């Protein structure tokens, strides 16, 4: 039987107690409070003690949750240094026009969202009036990640500011005819206004963290001092369910990114209903962020609640607020005072007594309207506290009502995210509530009017004066006039023109060697941003560690275990390499920040992100769309590419599809180079196009995707002759003919054209030899560096023909006059080479690695998929047999000969 007086395991401590009597006294005091005043009082004292300890720097585990009240009490709130009444009028106009714009557009069926901005209006307006620095002042200004569904409110403010007209607002979500407004923050669609695309939820918070981190990187490397820039990310509480939203919280805290503030609009609703119906999302987020090391500021209740908290002498109100789940809070916002008295206050005798002191109007005011996110003074206090906090990023949890001021038909209704319009009567109620000078007669034919106090009105002057004091309009995207980067010396690009002789070199290593030379360039070398997700040694990049250094804001506070080695692991505060650990999403966020630095900070940077190819377009393709939308520039490198090249991984990790997915992105220029000299030509062209003197009409806002392989093979010399570089860039050139390869075939031998990309060209070259030596067939071999660019050019040619312009696709020009049929092969699914099939005049067929990957040797995998040299020979003979150029029996004979 257990001795009840024995010390229980939970009471043991690894550390000896130097004063057990003092410990016992503290424990006895806690017991006495619990017995005399109840466990709630004891818990209250413990929380306050822990908060005190945390505030004085005592080393204790952090308190993960605080009471369900504002972090900053009313008495401690600073005065708002402005005209609050004027700001209220400005906000009212913006609320009106945001709702009017979406409602007017609804008659065309284009949709839009009203309720989100209605809840968040003061979160934005307070920032615009007092905190968000524009780009016309010193430095780069602030970076604003606007919540996508709140875009109508941002357009409404730009309209009041004179940056947009009624004609613009009437083309919300109607872009086809020009001068339209995109539905959400899309820089590619409205590049003078939007900086960051955010509506693919979860990517905004992740990108904001890495943007703040990249700002520090630029400063610490001496590229540009952007220490005055602050990153503000406006997020929804429902959005925080996305894994990417919280994926990098620890990074932000670890690197002490106090140049970053998250503002989470906690209106307690997501698209279909409550975010946490049976729980409390604010408390959950507080614990999550505090646990990660963030500073947390809660702005939950408006000033109307002050009286209630003053009456709460027993702590009953605090207890009840912690108990009530979010869905019930939402219900209170839609019910009358009698219901709230019974359900909320009636749950505790002390609260019932408190309710007797409150009028129905007071209860309605508190539970329907009064939220911390709806009052300028509360929001101002939270923002000021965030900027003043040093040593950690801050998250502001601002509680609001979704659909606030839109009337009882909208506020807190589960369906309000899908509700796209207000009736005329609802607009009139909104007008009266906001006290706007809009007459009934302004509603012509049932259409809601836009409202504007006048270009020279006190409201507009005040708005513009505040923005001028803060550095100009916001949000805004500016591409600063920057001279084109000088091209690196040709010597670096010509290193592989003579080939590698007998030395075997994988194209992955060839790319890394090229970059090693380019980062040494005196003019542009410092602008390269090497990004790698903990696989630098896999890609042969460890030699860059000591020369470039791995970026760390703390430098290197330890002696690395390999310090005595030549290629030791060197971290440095001014390090150039971003080695992100095992996070492809974080690495892509790095890339996006670096790739758009030319606009964000007026400093063009050249990021290259090298990764296992199957962890790129397969895993982070949404971020690659974000990259294209943000007009980013740089080099994505899918290494260890191909379905049969990295065979040990099998199934989904055998990349047979990345070029297919890349081809779907209009901003991506996808290449599958076969040889080292091709990589040099492509990178040189990419630097010219993205960072140099672009040709007239050429879009610089593109990024390059190169697939490279970990299969060491001798690298051939670059063929001589005109048009080789053009063919490499455009996607196709003839590498050799049967004759130039020194192969002998009978006179008038059947001829076939073999097109190969990436590592597959080596199988084609072997097949070329087998066809000549064993079957008397002459084959020419072509390197298809980009199936995607060939297709894109052909599509443009088709469009030109429809406009009455004569234009021949490049693939047809290149193959013009080539004898015999065409057989294309790659280490990807057949859909990759089949992209060009309809524009090839010759008979066309293809081979590819369709289906799931498998683990085996490369030779076995290639035989399995039917893409090895012998399989190419059989397919070539079959094509020629169908044309009557070889005997049909040759196909069966070849199959048996090669064991197929």
PDB file of C-alpha atoms in Angstrom, residues 259-358:
ATOM      1  CA  UNK A 259      11.577  44.840 -37.101  1.00  0.00           C
ATOM      2  CA  UNK A 260       8.507  42.646 -37.585  1.00  0.00           C
ATOM      3  CA  UNK A 261       4.924  42.924 -36.337  1.00  0.00           C
ATOM      4  CA  UNK A 262       2.066  40.543 -37.017  1.00  0.00           C
ATOM      5  CA  UNK A 263      -1.397  42.084 -36.667  1.00  0.00           C
ATOM      6  CA  UNK A 264      -3.935  39.268 -36.449  1.00  0.00           C
ATOM      7  CA  UNK A 265      -7.516  40.341 -36.966  1.00  0.00           C
ATOM      8  CA  UNK A 266      -9.314  38.086 -34.486  1.00  0.00           C
ATOM      9  CA  UNK A 267     -12.898  38.451 -35.626  1.00  0.00           C
ATOM     10  CA  UNK A 268     -13.338  34.828 -34.534  1.00  0.00           C
ATOM     11  CA  UNK A 269     -14.677  33.806 -37.954  1.00  0.00           C
ATOM     12  CA  UNK A 270     -13.276  31.967 -40.909  1.00  0.00           C
ATOM     13  CA  UNK A 271     -15.047  31.359 -44.232  1.00  0.00           C
ATOM     14  CA  UNK A 272     -17.759  28.989 -43.049  1.00  0.00           C
ATOM     15  CA  UNK A 273     -18.147  29.748 -39.358  1.00  0.00           C
ATOM     16  CA  UNK A 274     -16.204  30.227 -36.118  1.00  0.00           C
ATOM     17  CA  UNK A 275     -12.443  29.693 -36.162  1.00  0.00           C
ATOM     18  CA  UNK A 276     -12.569  27.855 -32.838  1.00  0.00           C
ATOM     19  CA  UNK A 277     -16.218  27.239 -32.099  1.00  0.00           C
ATOM     20  CA  UNK A 278     -15.678  25.363 -28.841  1.00  0.00           C
ATOM     21  CA  UNK A 279     -12.390  26.990 -27.864  1.00  0.00           C
ATOM     22  CA  UNK A 280     -10.694  30.396 -27.818  1.00  0.00           C
ATOM     23  CA  UNK A 281      -8.485  31.253 -30.782  1.00  0.00           C
ATOM     24  CA  UNK A 282      -6.951  34.299 -29.085  1.00  0.00           C
ATOM     25  CA  UNK A 283      -5.708  32.234 -26.145  1.00  0.00           C
ATOM     26  CA  UNK A 284      -4.467  29.505 -28.449  1.00  0.00           C
ATOM     27  CA  UNK A 285      -2.520  31.988 -30.578  1.00  0.00           C
ATOM     28  CA  UNK A 286      -1.139  33.742 -27.530  1.00  0.00           C
ATOM     29  CA  UNK A 287       0.251  30.473 -26.171  1.00  0.00           C
ATOM     30  CA  UNK A 288       1.649  29.530 -29.569  1.00  0.00           C
ATOM     31  CA  UNK A 289       3.438  32.845 -30.109  1.00  0.00           C
ATOM     32  CA  UNK A 290       4.640  33.197 -26.524  1.00  0.00           C
ATOM     33  CA  UNK A 291       5.945  29.657 -26.627  1.00  0.00           C
ATOM     34  CA  UNK A 292       7.879  30.512 -29.781  1.00  0.00           C
ATOM     35  CA  UNK A 293       9.435  33.540 -28.085  1.00  0.00           C
ATOM     36  CA  UNK A 294       7.328  36.405 -29.457  1.00  0.00           C
ATOM     37  CA  UNK A 295       6.112  39.461 -27.620  1.00  0.00           C
ATOM     38  CA  UNK A 296       2.310  39.293 -27.472  1.00  0.00           C
ATOM     39  CA  UNK A 297      -0.010  42.301 -27.194  1.00  0.00           C
ATOM     40  CA  UNK A 298      -3.724  41.642 -26.829  1.00  0.00           C
ATOM     41  CA  UNK A 299      -6.235  44.345 -27.742  1.00  0.00           C
ATOM     42  CA  UNK A 300      -9.563  42.658 -27.097  1.00  0.00           C
ATOM     43  CA  UNK A 301     -12.053  45.016 -25.451  1.00  0.00           C
ATOM     44  CA  UNK A 302     -13.072  48.597 -26.080  1.00  0.00           C
ATOM     45  CA  UNK A 303     -13.442  51.312 -23.476  1.00  0.00           C
ATOM     46  CA  UNK A 304     -17.080  50.406 -22.846  1.00  0.00           C
ATOM     47  CA  UNK A 305     -15.779  47.365 -20.977  1.00  0.00           C
ATOM     48  CA  UNK A 306     -13.820  49.479 -18.484  1.00  0.00           C
ATOM     49  CA  UNK A 307     -16.862  49.859 -16.238  1.00  0.00           C
ATOM     50  CA  UNK A 308     -17.446  46.093 -16.200  1.00  0.00           C
ATOM     51  CA  UNK A 309     -13.846  45.325 -15.251  1.00  0.00           C
ATOM     52  CA  UNK A 310     -14.001  47.926 -12.464  1.00  0.00           C
ATOM     53  CA  UNK A 311     -17.080  46.182 -11.081  1.00  0.00           C
ATOM     54  CA  UNK A 312     -15.356  42.780 -11.147  1.00  0.00           C
ATOM     55  CA  UNK A 313     -14.076  42.710  -7.578  1.00  0.00           C
ATOM     56  CA  UNK A 314     -14.262  38.905  -7.322  1.00  0.00           C
ATOM     57  CA  UNK A 315     -12.668  37.915 -10.640  1.00  0.00           C
ATOM     58  CA  UNK A 316     -15.950  36.394 -11.800  1.00  0.00           C
ATOM     59  CA  UNK A 317     -15.937  38.373 -15.066  1.00  0.00           C
ATOM     60  CA  UNK A 318     -12.417  37.226 -15.934  1.00  0.00           C
ATOM     61  CA  UNK A 319     -13.334  33.629 -15.188  1.00  0.00           C
ATOM     62  CA  UNK A 320     -16.459  33.825 -17.342  1.00  0.00           C
ATOM     63  CA  UNK A 321     -14.593  35.396 -20.261  1.00  0.00           C
ATOM     64  CA  UNK A 322     -12.088  32.529 -20.141  1.00  0.00           C
ATOM     65  CA  UNK A 323     -14.903  29.974 -20.076  1.00  0.00           C
ATOM     66  CA  UNK A 324     -17.121  31.209 -22.892  1.00  0.00           C
ATOM     67  CA  UNK A 325     -16.122  29.658 -26.239  1.00  0.00           C
ATOM     68  CA  UNK A 326     -15.705  31.821 -29.303  1.00  0.00           C
ATOM     69  CA  UNK A 327     -18.895  30.646 -30.990  1.00  0.00           C
ATOM     70  CA  UNK A 328     -20.903  31.837 -28.000  1.00  0.00           C
ATOM     71  CA  UNK A 329     -19.139  35.225 -28.052  1.00  0.00           C
ATOM     72  CA  UNK A 330     -20.247  35.425 -31.672  1.00  0.00           C
ATOM     73  CA  UNK A 331     -23.819  34.543 -30.643  1.00  0.00           C
ATOM     74  CA  UNK A 332     -23.866  37.328 -28.041  1.00  0.00           C
ATOM     75  CA  UNK A 333     -23.128  39.811 -30.833  1.00  0.00           C
ATOM     76  CA  UNK A 334     -26.438  38.877 -32.480  1.00  0.00           C
ATOM     77  CA  UNK A 335     -28.732  38.528 -29.431  1.00  0.00           C
ATOM     78  CA  UNK A 336     -30.606  41.003 -27.250  1.00  0.00           C
ATOM     79  CA  UNK A 337     -29.704  42.141 -23.740  1.00  0.00           C
ATOM     80  CA  UNK A 338     -32.107  39.734 -22.081  1.00  0.00           C
ATOM     81  CA  UNK A 339     -30.387  36.741 -23.639  1.00  0.00           C
ATOM     82  CA  UNK A 340     -26.944  38.018 -22.613  1.00  0.00           C
ATOM     83  CA  UNK A 341     -28.110  38.694 -19.052  1.00  0.00           C
ATOM     84  CA  UNK A 342     -29.350  35.141 -18.728  1.00  0.00           C
ATOM     85  CA  UNK A 343     -26.642  33.224 -20.570  1.00  0.00           C
ATOM     86  CA  UNK A 344     -23.506  35.216 -19.752  1.00  0.00           C
ATOM     87  CA  UNK A 345     -24.192  36.952 -16.475  1.00  0.00           C
ATOM     88  CA  UNK A 346     -26.581  34.317 -15.147  1.00  0.00           C
ATOM     89  CA  UNK A 347     -23.861  31.679 -15.076  1.00  0.00           C
ATOM     90  CA  UNK A 348     -22.360  33.112 -11.867  1.00  0.00           C
ATOM     91  CA  UNK A 349     -24.131  34.743  -8.867  1.00  0.00           C
ATOM     92  CA  UNK A 350     -21.486  37.471  -8.690  1.00  0.00           C
ATOM     93  CA  UNK A 351     -22.039  38.286 -12.363  1.00  0.00           C
ATOM     94  CA  UNK A 352     -25.776  38.293 -11.900  1.00  0.00           C
ATOM     95  CA  UNK A 353     -25.348  40.965  -9.248  1.00  0.00           C
ATOM     96  CA  UNK A 354     -23.076  42.945 -11.567  1.00  0.00           C
ATOM     97  CA  UNK A 355     -25.654  42.798 -14.347  1.00  0.00           C
ATOM     98  CA  UNK A 356     -28.188  44.536 -12.126  1.00  0.00           C
ATOM     99  CA  UNK A 357     -25.979  47.629 -12.296  1.00  0.00           C
ATOM    100  CA  UNK A 358     -25.872  47.634 -16.103  1.00  0.00           C
TER     101      UNK A 358
END
